[in-house]
Coordinates of C-alpha atoms in Angstrom, one line a residue:
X188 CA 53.8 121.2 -85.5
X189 CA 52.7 118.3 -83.7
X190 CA 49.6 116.5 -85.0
X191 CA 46.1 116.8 -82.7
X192 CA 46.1 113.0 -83.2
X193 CA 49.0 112.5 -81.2
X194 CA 46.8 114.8 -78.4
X195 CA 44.4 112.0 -79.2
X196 CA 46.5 109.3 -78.7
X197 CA 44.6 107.7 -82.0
X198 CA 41.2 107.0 -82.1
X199 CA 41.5 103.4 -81.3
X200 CA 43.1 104.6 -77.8
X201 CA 40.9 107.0 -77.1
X202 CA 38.1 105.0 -77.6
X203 CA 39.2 102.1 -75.1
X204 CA 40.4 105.0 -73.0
X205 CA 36.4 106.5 -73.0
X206 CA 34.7 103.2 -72.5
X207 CA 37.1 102.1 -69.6
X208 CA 36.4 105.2 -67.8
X209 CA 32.9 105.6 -68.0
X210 CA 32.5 101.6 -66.6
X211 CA 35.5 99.7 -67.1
X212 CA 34.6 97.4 -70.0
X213 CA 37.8 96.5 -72.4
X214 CA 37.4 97.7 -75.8
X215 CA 37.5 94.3 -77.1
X216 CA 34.0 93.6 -75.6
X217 CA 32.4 96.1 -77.4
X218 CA 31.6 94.3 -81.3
X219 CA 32.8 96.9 -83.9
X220 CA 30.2 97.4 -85.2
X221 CA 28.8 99.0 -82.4
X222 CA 25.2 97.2 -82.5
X223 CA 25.8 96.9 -78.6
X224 CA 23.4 94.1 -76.5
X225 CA 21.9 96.1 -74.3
X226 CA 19.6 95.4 -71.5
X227 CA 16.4 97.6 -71.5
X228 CA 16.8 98.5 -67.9
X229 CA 20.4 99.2 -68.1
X230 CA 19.6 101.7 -70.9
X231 CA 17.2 104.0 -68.3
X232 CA 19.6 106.9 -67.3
X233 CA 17.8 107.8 -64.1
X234 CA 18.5 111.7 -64.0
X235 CA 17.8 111.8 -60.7
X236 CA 20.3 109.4 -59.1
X237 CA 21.4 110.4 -56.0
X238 CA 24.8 109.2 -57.8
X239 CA 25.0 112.3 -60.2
X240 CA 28.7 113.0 -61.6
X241 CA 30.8 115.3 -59.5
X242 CA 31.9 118.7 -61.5
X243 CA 34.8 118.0 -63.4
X244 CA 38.1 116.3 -61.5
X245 CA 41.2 118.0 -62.6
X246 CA 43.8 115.2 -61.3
X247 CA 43.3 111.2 -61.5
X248 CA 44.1 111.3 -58.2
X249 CA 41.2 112.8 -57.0
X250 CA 39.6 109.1 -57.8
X251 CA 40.1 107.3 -54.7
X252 CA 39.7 103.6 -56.4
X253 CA 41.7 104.4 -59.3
X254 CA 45.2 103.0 -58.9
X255 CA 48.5 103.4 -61.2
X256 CA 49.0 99.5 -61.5
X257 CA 45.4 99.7 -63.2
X258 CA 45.1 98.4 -66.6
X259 CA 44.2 101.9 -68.5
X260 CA 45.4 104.0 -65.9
X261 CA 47.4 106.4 -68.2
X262 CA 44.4 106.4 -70.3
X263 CA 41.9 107.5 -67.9
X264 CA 45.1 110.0 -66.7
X265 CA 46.0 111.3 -70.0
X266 CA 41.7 112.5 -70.4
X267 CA 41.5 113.9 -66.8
X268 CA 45.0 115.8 -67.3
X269 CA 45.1 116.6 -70.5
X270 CA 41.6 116.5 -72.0
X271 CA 39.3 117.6 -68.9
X272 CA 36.4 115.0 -69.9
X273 CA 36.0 112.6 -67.0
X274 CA 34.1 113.1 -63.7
X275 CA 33.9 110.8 -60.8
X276 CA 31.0 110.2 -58.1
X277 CA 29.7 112.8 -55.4
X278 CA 32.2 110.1 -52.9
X279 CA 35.4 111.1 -54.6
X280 CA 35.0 107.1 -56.3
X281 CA 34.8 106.3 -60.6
X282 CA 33.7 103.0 -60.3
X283 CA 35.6 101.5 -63.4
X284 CA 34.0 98.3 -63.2
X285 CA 30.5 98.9 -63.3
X286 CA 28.9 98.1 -66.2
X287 CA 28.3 100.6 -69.2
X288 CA 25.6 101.5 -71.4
X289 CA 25.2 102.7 -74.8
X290 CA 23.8 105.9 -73.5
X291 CA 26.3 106.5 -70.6
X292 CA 28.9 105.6 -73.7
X293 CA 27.3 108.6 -75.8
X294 CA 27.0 110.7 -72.7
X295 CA 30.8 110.0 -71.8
X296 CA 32.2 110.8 -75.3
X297 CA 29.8 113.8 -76.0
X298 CA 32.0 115.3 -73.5
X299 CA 35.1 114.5 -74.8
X300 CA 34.1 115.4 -78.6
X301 CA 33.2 119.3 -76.8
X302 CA 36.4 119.0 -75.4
X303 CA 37.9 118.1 -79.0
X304 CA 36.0 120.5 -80.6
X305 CA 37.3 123.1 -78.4
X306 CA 40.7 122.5 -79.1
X307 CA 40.0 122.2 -82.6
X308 CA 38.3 125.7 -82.6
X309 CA 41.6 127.2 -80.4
X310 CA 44.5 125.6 -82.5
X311 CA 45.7 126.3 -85.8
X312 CA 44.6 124.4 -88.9
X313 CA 47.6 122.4 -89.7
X314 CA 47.2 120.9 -86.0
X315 CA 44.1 118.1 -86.8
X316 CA 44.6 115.7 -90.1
X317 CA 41.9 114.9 -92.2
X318 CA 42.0 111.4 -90.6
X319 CA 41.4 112.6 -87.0
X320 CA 38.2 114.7 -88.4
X321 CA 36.9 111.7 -90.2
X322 CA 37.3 109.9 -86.7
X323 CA 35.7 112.3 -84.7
X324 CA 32.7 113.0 -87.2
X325 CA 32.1 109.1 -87.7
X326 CA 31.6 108.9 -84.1
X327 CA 29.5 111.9 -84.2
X328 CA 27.4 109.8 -86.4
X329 CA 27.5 106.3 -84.8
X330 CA 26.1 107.6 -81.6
X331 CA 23.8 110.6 -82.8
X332 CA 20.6 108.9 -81.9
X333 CA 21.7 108.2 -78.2
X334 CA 22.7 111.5 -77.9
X335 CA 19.6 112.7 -79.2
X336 CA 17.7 110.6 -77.2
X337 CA 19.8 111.6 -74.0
X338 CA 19.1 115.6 -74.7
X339 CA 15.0 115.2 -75.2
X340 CA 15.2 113.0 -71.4
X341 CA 17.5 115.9 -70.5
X342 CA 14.8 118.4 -71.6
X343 CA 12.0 116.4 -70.1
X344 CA 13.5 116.4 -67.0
X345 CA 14.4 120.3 -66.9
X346 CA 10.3 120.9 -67.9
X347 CA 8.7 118.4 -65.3
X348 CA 11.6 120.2 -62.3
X349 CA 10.6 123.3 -63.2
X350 CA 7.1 122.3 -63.1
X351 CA 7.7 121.2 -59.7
X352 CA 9.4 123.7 -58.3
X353 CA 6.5 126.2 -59.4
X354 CA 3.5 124.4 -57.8
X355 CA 5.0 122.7 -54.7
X356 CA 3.7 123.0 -51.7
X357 CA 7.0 124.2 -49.7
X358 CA 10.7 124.4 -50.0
X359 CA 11.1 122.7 -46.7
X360 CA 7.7 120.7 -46.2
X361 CA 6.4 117.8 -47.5
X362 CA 2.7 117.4 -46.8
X363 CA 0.8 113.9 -46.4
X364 CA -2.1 112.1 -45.2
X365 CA -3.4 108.8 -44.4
X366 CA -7.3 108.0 -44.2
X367 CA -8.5 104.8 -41.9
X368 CA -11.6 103.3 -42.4
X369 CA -13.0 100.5 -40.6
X370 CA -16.2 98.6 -40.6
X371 CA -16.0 95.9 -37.4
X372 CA -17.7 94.3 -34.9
X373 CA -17.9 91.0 -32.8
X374 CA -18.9 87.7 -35.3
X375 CA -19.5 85.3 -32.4
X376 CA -19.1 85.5 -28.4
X377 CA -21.5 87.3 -25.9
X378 CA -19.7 86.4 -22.6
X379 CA -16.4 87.7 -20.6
X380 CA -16.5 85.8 -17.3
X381 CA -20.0 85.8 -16.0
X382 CA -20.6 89.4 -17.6
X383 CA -22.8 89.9 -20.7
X384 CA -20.6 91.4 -23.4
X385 CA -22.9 95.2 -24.0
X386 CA -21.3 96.5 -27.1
X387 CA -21.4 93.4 -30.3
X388 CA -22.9 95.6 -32.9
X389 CA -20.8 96.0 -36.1
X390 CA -19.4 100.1 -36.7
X391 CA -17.9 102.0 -39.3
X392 CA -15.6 104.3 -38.4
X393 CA -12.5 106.6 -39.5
X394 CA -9.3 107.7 -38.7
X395 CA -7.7 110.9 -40.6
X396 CA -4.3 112.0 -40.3
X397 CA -2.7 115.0 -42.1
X398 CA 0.8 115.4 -41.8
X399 CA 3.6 118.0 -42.1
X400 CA 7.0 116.6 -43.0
X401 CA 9.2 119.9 -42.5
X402 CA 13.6 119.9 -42.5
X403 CA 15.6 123.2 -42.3
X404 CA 19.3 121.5 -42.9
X405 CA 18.3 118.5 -44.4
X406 CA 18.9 116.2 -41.5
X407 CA 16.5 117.3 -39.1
X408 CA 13.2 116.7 -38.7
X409 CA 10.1 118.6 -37.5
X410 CA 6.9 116.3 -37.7
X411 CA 3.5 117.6 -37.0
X412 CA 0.7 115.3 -37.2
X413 CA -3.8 116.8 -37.6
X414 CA -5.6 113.7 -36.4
X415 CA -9.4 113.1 -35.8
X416 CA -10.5 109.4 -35.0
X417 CA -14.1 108.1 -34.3
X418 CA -13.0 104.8 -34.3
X419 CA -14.9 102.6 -31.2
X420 CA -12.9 99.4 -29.7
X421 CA -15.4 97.0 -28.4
X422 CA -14.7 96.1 -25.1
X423 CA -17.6 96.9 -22.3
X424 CA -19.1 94.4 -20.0
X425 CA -22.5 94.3 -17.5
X426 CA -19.7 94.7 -14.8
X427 CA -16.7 96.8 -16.6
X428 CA -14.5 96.8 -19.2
X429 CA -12.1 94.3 -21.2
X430 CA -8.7 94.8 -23.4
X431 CA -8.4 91.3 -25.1
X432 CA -8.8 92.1 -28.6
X433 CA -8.5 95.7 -28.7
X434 CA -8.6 96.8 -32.5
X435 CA -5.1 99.2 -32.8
X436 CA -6.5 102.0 -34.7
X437 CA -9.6 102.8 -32.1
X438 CA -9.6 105.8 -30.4
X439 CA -9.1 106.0 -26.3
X440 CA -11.9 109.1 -26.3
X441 CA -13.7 108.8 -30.2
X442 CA -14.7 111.9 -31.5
X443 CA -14.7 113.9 -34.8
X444 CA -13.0 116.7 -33.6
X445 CA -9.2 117.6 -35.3
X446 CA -6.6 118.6 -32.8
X447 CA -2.8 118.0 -32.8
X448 CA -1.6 114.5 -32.6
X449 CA 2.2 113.8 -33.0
X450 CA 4.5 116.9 -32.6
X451 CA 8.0 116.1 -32.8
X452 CA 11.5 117.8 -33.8
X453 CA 14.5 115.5 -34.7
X454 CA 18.2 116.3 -35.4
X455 CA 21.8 114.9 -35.5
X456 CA 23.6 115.1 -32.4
X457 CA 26.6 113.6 -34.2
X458 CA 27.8 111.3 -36.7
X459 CA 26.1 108.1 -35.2
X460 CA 23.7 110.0 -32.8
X461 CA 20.2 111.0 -33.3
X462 CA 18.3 113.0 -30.8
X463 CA 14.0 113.4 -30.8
X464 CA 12.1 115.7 -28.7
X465 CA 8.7 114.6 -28.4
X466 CA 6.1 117.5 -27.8
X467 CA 3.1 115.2 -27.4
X468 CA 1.5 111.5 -28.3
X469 CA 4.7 110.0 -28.3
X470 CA 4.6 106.4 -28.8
X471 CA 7.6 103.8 -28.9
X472 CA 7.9 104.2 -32.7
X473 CA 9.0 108.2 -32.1
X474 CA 12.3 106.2 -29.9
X475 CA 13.2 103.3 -31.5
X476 CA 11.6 100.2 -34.1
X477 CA 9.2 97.4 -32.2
X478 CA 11.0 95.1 -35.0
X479 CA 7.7 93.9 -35.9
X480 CA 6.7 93.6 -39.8
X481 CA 3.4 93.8 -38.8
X482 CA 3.9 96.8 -37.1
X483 CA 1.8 99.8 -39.3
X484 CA 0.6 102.1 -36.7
X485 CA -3.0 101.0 -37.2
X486 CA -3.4 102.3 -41.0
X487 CA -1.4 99.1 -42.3
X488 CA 0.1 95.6 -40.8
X489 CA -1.7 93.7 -38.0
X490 CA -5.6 95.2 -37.2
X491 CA -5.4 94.2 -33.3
X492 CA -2.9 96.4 -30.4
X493 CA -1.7 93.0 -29.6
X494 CA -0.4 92.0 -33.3
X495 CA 0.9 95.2 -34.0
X496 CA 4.1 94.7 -31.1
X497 CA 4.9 93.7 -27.6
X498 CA 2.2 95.2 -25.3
X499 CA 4.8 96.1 -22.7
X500 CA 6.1 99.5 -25.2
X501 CA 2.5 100.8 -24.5
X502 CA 3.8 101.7 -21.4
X503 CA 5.4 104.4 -23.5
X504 CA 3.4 107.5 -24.1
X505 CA 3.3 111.3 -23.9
X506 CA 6.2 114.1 -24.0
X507 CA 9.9 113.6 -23.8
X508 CA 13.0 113.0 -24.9
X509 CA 14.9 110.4 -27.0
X510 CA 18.5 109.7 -28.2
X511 CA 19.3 106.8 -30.8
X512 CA 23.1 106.2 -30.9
X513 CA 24.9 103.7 -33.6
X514 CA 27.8 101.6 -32.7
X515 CA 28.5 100.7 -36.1
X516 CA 26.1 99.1 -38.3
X517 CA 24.7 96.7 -36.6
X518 CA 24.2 97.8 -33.1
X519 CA 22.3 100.8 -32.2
X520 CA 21.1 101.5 -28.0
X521 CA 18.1 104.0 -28.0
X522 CA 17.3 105.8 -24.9
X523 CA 14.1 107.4 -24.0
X524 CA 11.7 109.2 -21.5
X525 CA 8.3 110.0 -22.5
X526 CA 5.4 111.3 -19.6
X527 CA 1.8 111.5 -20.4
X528 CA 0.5 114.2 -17.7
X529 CA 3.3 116.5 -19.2
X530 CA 1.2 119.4 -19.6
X531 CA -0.5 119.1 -16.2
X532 CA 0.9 120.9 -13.1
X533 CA -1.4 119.7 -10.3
X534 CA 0.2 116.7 -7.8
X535 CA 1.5 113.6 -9.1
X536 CA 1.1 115.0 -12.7
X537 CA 3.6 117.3 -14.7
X538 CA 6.8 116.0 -16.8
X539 CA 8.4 114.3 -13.9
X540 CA 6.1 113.7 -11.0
X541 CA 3.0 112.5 -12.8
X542 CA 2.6 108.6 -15.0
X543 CA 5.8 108.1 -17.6
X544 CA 7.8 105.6 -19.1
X545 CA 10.9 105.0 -19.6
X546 CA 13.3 102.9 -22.1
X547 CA 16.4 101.5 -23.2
X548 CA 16.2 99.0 -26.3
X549 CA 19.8 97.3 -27.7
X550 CA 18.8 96.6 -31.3
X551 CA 21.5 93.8 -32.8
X552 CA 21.0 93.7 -37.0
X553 CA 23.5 91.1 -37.7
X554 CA 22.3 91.0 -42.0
X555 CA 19.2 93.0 -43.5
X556 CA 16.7 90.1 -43.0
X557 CA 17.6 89.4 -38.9
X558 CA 16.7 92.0 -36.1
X559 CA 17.1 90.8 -32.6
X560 CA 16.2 93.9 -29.6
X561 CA 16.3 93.6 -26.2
X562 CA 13.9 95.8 -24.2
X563 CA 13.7 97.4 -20.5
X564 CA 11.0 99.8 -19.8
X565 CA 10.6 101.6 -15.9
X566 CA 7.1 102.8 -15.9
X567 CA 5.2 104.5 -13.1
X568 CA 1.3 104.6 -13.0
X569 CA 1.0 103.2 -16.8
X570 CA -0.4 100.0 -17.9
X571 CA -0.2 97.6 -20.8
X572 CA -1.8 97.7 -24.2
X573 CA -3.9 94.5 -23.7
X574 CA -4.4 91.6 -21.7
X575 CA -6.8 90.4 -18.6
X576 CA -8.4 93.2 -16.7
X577 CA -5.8 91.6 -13.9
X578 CA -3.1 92.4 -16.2
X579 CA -4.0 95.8 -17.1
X580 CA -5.0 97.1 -13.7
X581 CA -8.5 97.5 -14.6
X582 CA -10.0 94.8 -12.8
X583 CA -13.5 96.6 -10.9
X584 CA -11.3 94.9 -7.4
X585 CA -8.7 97.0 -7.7
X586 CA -9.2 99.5 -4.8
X587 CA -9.3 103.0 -6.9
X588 CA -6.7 105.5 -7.3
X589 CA -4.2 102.8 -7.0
X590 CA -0.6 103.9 -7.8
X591 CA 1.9 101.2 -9.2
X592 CA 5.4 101.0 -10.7
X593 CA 6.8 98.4 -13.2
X594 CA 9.6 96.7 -14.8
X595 CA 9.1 95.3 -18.2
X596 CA 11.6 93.3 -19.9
X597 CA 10.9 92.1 -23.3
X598 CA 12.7 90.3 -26.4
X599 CA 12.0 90.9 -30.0
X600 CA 12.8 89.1 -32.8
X601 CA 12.6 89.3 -36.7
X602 CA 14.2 86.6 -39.0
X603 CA 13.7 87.0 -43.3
X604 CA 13.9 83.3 -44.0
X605 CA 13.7 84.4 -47.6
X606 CA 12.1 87.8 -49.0
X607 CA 8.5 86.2 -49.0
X608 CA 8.5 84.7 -45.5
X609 CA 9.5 86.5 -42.5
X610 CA 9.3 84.8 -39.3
X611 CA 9.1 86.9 -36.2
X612 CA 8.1 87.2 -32.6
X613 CA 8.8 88.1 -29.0
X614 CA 7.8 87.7 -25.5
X615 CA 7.4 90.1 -22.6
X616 CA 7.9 90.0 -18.6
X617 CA 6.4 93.0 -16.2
X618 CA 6.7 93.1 -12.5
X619 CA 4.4 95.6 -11.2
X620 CA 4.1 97.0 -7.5
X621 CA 1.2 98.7 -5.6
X622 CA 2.8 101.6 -3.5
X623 CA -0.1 102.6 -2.2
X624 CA -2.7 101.3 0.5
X625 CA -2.2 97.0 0.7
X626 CA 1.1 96.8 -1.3
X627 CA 2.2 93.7 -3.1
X628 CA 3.3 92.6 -6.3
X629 CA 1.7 91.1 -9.3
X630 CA 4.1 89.2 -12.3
X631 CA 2.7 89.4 -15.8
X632 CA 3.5 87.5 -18.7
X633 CA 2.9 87.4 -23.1
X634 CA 4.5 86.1 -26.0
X635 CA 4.0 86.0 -29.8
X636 CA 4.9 84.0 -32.6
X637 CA 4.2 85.9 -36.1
X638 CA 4.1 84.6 -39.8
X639 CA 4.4 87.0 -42.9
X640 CA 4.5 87.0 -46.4
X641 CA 5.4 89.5 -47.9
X642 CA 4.2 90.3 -51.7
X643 CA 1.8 87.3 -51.7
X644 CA -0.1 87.7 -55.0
X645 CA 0.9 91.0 -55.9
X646 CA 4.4 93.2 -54.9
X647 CA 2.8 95.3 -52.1
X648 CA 0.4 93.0 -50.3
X649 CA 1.0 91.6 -47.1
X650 CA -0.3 88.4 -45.7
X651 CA -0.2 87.3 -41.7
X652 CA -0.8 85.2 -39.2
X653 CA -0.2 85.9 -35.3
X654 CA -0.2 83.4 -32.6
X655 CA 0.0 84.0 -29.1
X656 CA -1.0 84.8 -25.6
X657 CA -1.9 87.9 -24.5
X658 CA -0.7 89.3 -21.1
X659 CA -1.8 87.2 -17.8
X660 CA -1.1 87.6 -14.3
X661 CA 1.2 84.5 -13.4
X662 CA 1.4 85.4 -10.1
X663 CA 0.5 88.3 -7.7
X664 CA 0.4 89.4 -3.8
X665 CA -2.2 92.5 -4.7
X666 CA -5.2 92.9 -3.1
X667 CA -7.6 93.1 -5.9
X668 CA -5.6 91.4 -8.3
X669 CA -5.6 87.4 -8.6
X670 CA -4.0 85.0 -10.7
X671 CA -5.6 84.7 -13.8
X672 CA -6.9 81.3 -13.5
X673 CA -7.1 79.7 -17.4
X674 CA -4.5 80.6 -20.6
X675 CA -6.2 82.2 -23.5
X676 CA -4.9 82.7 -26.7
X677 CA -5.1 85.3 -29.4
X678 CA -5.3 84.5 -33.1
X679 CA -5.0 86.3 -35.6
X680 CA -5.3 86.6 -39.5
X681 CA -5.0 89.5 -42.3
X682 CA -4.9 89.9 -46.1
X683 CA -3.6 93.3 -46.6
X684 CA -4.4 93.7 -50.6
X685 CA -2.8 96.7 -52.4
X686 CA -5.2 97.9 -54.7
X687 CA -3.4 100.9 -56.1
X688 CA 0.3 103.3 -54.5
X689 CA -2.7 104.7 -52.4
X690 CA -5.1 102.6 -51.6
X691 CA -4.9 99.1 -49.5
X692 CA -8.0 96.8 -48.1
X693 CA -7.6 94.9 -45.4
X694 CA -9.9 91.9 -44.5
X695 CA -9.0 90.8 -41.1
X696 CA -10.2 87.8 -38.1
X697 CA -9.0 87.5 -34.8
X698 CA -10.0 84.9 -33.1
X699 CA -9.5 84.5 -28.6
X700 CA -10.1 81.2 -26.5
X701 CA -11.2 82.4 -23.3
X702 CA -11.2 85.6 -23.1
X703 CA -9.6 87.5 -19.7
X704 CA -7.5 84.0 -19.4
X705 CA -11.2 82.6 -18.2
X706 CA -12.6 79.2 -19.7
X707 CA -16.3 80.4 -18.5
X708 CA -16.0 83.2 -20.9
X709 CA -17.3 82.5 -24.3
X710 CA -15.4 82.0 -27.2
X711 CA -15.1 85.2 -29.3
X712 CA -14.3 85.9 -33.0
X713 CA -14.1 89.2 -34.7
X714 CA -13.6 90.8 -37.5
X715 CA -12.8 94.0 -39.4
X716 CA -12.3 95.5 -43.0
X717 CA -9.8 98.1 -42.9
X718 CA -9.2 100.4 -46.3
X719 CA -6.6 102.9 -45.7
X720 CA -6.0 106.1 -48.3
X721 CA -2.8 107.1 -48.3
X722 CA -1.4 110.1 -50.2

């Protein structure tokens, strides 16, 4: 009767054959002693890899990068075929050349040795020598305290899942929360134009959002955001109101009161599309990215609307529709429609008759550390996020109830000129016309230039600086509306320090040279202290 070493192929095969397939390293590199130089890292089997091992393959050619001109091909075929110990990857792949542990080693030849052992415990007792069973047990031996090792990790694992699944919150939600609190107020300046500046004192105020993260298949989406915000934005004069420096957290109507924010259901539409109905308070982050590292929503990134992204996507806003669709992976055109009377029917409201937006941004990602987007947004009735009260259509002129359509075209830029320093930017054009009463036209202009670094200090923090000017009327025909007859120019400065996974504070100073693009206005600096809780 045939000897189980020749099943085997001899220990010394079978040993080459085990280490090749569970990362492709020769049996040569291995000393033979087995006192392996491992690297602590390499040693951390991470359980929960999203690269878990495939159920058993029954055929080598089930491993799409294994090829018969490969060096231990008959090995690895001779242990899927006729030993049933190998896996591959969840992709169909065994990646034979990565490199292999001592405790992916144990794990690898544990299965094998059940294998072994089962055809040990099946075939007669004549079939295995002595020799092969001093083999088998030595190995046994050699490798007993990685196994053991491997099985309490196992065990750990099992306890803290079922843990988990016993105490979680849903099967198909995840709940979180972010809490924004910020003390600010104006440091220096009392003046916009002629007009006394009426609201200087410093504030504390708070933003809390509590948010349902719910998917039914996995791929889809359904986000439903709890808000209440008491946050107050500076910004009233003796004679009106004024945008430069808006804070990007505030509140448009502050209150304590909890109500549904963000409602929002995305799914696949195909391989490369994405689709997103909005249900309300859709912004430009529900469509597409503002390619902005600052960008954080208000709870994180830049403190001011202006240093958070281009002021022309706050034209965006509301209930709608988007569709994001890849053309390979690094080009993707987003489409979008969002209108904020949605929900009211009365004239010149409603979904399509009433004040919307509406976008189409070519994002071009040529490597992981450059984004380049170019932006058009058709907008009727809706104004920028900041900028001169000529900008923003809030200039006390402006004959009232005043309805105006624009064309914003804007450019967007990000470029990691290492990990720690990101250098980033864009610039925006908006041509607006009056339809109603004296009709004319008014052209707007901003631009940014934005410095980051990332990690400074500390893996988490974020440090920034934001130059630029905020948008000005260049030229206009609009009665009501003039030229904006000086540049001013935003400043802008943060230290966003992590203290803990959940907790970051945020000292922060913006700084604007003549406010409302306006040398008689004065000077003004302010400053704010964000700490935002995150969970």
């Amino acid at each position: 009767m045939q000897k189980f070493s020749t099943y085997l192929l001899a220990s010394s095969t079978v040993i080459s054959a085990i280490l090749w397939t569970s990362s492709g390293v020769l049996a040569e590199e291995i000393p033979a002693n087995n006192q392996l130089q491992t690297d602590t890292n390499s040693q951390q089997l991470n359980i929960n890899n999203q690269e878990a091992v495939i159920s058993q393959v029954t055929s080598v050619s089930q491993l799409s990068d294994v090829q018969p001109n490969d060096w231990a091909f008959q090995a690895l075929q001779s242990l899927v075929e006729r030993y049933g110990c190998v896996a591959g990857y969840p992709n169909g792949t065994f990646r034979g050349n990565r490199a292999l542990s001592r405790y992916e080693f144990a794990a690898g030849l544990n299965a094998c040795l059940d294998r072994v052992n089962e055809l040990i415990a099946t075939a007669t007792a004549d079939l295995v020598s002595k020799q092969d069973l001093a083999t088998i047990q030595k190995l046994q031996n050699d490798f007993s305290a990685e196994l053991a090792t491997l099985k309490g990790r196992v065990d750990t694992v099992e306890a803290k899942t079922a843990d988990l699944e016993a105490n979680q919150f849903s099967t198909t939600t995840k709940l979180q929360g972010q809490v924004v609190a910020v003390v600010s107020g104006i440091v220096s300046g009392d003046k916009i134009g002629t007009s006394n500046i009426t609201d200087k004192n410093t504030t504390l105020g708070t933003r809390t959002r509590l948010e349902l993260v719910t998917s039914f298949t996995g791929k889809d989406t359904l986000f439903t955001r709890l808000e209440s915000n008491n946050i107050n934005s500076f910004g009233n004069t003796t004679e009106g109101k004024f945008t430069d420096g808006k804070l990007s957290f505030a509140s448009g109507t502050p209150n304590n009161n909890v109500s549904i924010g963000a409602l929002s259901y995305g799914f696949p539409l195909g391989k490369n599309t994405y689709a997103n109905i909005i249900a309300n308070d859709g912004i430009i982050l529900d469509l597409d990215s503002t390619l902005n590292l600052f960008d954080g929503n208000g709870g994180s990134g830049a403190v001011s609307a202006f240093g958070t992204r281009n002021p022309i996507y706050a034209q965006l806003g509301g209930a709608g529709l988007g569709v994001k669709q890849k053309f390979g992976k690094n080009l993707t055109l987003s489409l979008g429609y969002l209108a904020s009377q949605h929900n009211t029917p009365t004239p010149r409201n409603g979904l399509f008759d009433g004040p919307y937006g509406g976008l189409a941004q070519l994002t071009v990602k040529p490597s992981d550390r450059i984004s380049l987007g170019l932006t058009y947004i058709n907008s009727y009735n809706k104004s920028l996020a900041t900028g001169s009260n000529n900008a923003t259509f809030t200039n006390p002129n402006l004959a009232s109830g005043t309805n105006f359509s624009s064309n914003s075209y804007g450019v967007e830029a990000s470029l990691g000129i290492t990990k720690k320093l990101v250098l980033g930017g864009w610039a925006g054009y908006t041509n607006s016309q009056v339809l109603t009463g004296t009709k004319g036209k008014a052209e707007i202009w901003n631009y940014a230039v934005t410095l980051g670094l990332p990690d400074l200090g500390k893996k988490g923090n974020l440090a920034g600086i934001i130059f630029g000017m905020e948008p000005k009327v260049t030229n206009s025909t609009v009665t009501g509306i003039t030229k904006d007859p000086n540049t001013s120019y935003h400043v802008e400065g943060f230290y966003q320090y992590k203290v803990s996974d959940n907790i970051t504070i945020t000292p922060a100073v913006i700084w604007l040279t003549a406010p409302n693009h306006d040398d008689s206005s004065s000077n003004l600096v302010i400053g704010a202290l964000r700490t935002t809780f995150s969970f």
